[in-house]
Amino acid sequence: MQTIDAPEENSIAQTGSVTAKTSRGTVHCITIIGQIEGHMELPQQNKTTKYEHLIPQITAVEQAEDIDGMLILLNTVGGDVEAGLAIAELIAGMEKPTVSLVLGGGHSIGVPLAVAAKKSFIAESAAMTIHPVRMNGTIIAVPQAFEYLAKIQERIVDFITSHSKISADTLKNLMRETGQLTADIGTVISGQQAVESGLIDEVGTLKDALAALYDMIQKPQA
């Protein structure tokens, strides 16, 4: 297998990306790990994925004539909602084949990222945490603040349900569960449960995700 330069960036250490060329096609792989960083920089000890790195990279992949598809590997605790949704919308809007694989965890805003690809996989040992939107810092306790949170929540629910097979009612029930998390409301689901709920397409490994991606590349959908 031969590797070629990734679009706009040739540093696995900086971006966790690599482009691999095989006889079946050329695939660009991105990783979304740790906490998704938005407009505010997180402390240096935090493992983060910076949206300003991923957005131009994904855009370049979509335009690159020598890249046939993209694999997204996820092991994230979540993070900035708007940054996560921006990346998810970009992935969902790609014409090229895309496949996601949740490894370890695809928590919080990682859920929209997992379902944004045209086909999604989750490792059998992985988990996903589904909970309502939360805010840090000072909150002005007025009706407008709670309405704003509700609108953000609805945006997330709409995105997830439009890119997966889970129903809005099932998703909201998972978000409101009170008996699982010690310091929060929400639900932790296993890989198999994620598939059974319709959130993720299949339980699988890297081999399965790559096989599906190469199949999409070689047999384009009408």
PDB file of C-alpha atoms in Angstrom, residues 10 21 31 37-39 49 56 64 77 81 83 88 107 112 114 118 126 131 137 141 145 150 171 191 195 198 208-209:
ATOM      1  CA  ASN A  10       0.998  16.245   5.552  1.00  0.00           C
ATOM      2  CA  LYS A  21      -3.821   4.599  -2.142  1.00  0.00           C
ATOM      3  CA  THR A  31      -9.668  11.110  13.222  1.00  0.00           C
ATOM      4  CA  GLU A  37     -12.700  22.453  20.316  1.00  0.00           C
ATOM      5  CA  GLY A  38     -14.757  25.390  19.122  1.00  0.00           C
ATOM      6  CA  HIS A  39     -14.147  29.129  19.280  1.00  0.00           C
ATOM      7  CA  THR A  49      -9.859  18.051  17.757  1.00  0.00           C
ATOM      8  CA  PRO A  56     -10.601  22.944   5.325  1.00  0.00           C
ATOM      9  CA  ALA A  64      -9.449  16.462  -4.651  1.00  0.00           C
ATOM     10  CA  VAL A  77     -16.129  12.800  24.539  1.00  0.00           C
ATOM     11  CA  VAL A  81     -21.957  21.976  19.891  1.00  0.00           C
ATOM     12  CA  ALA A  83     -18.246  23.274  15.982  1.00  0.00           C
ATOM     13  CA  ALA A  88     -21.123  17.018  10.818  1.00  0.00           C
ATOM     14  CA  HIS A 107     -20.347  10.717  23.031  1.00  0.00           C
ATOM     15  CA  PRO A 112     -24.174  13.686  14.986  1.00  0.00           C
ATOM     16  CA  ALA A 114     -21.028   9.450  13.706  1.00  0.00           C
ATOM     17  CA  LYS A 118     -23.290   7.788   4.374  1.00  0.00           C
ATOM     18  CA  ALA A 126     -17.568   1.071  21.990  1.00  0.00           C
ATOM     19  CA  HIS A 131     -27.846  13.549  26.761  1.00  0.00           C
ATOM     20  CA  GLY A 137     -20.498  29.487  32.733  1.00  0.00           C
ATOM     21  CA  ALA A 141     -32.249  32.687  34.225  1.00  0.00           C
ATOM     22  CA  ALA A 145     -32.171  31.404  27.738  1.00  0.00           C
ATOM     23  CA  ALA A 150     -34.393  24.079  23.450  1.00  0.00           C
ATOM     24  CA  LEU A 171     -33.813   9.695  20.833  1.00  0.00           C
ATOM     25  CA  GLY A 191     -22.395  -0.745  20.156  1.00  0.00           C
ATOM     26  CA  VAL A 195     -27.516  -0.513  16.067  1.00  0.00           C
ATOM     27  CA  GLY A 198     -31.371   2.607  14.572  1.00  0.00           C
ATOM     28  CA  ASP A 208     -15.711  -3.849   7.813  1.00  0.00           C
ATOM     29  CA  ALA A 209     -15.675  -0.054   7.529  1.00  0.00           C
TER      30      ALA A 209
END
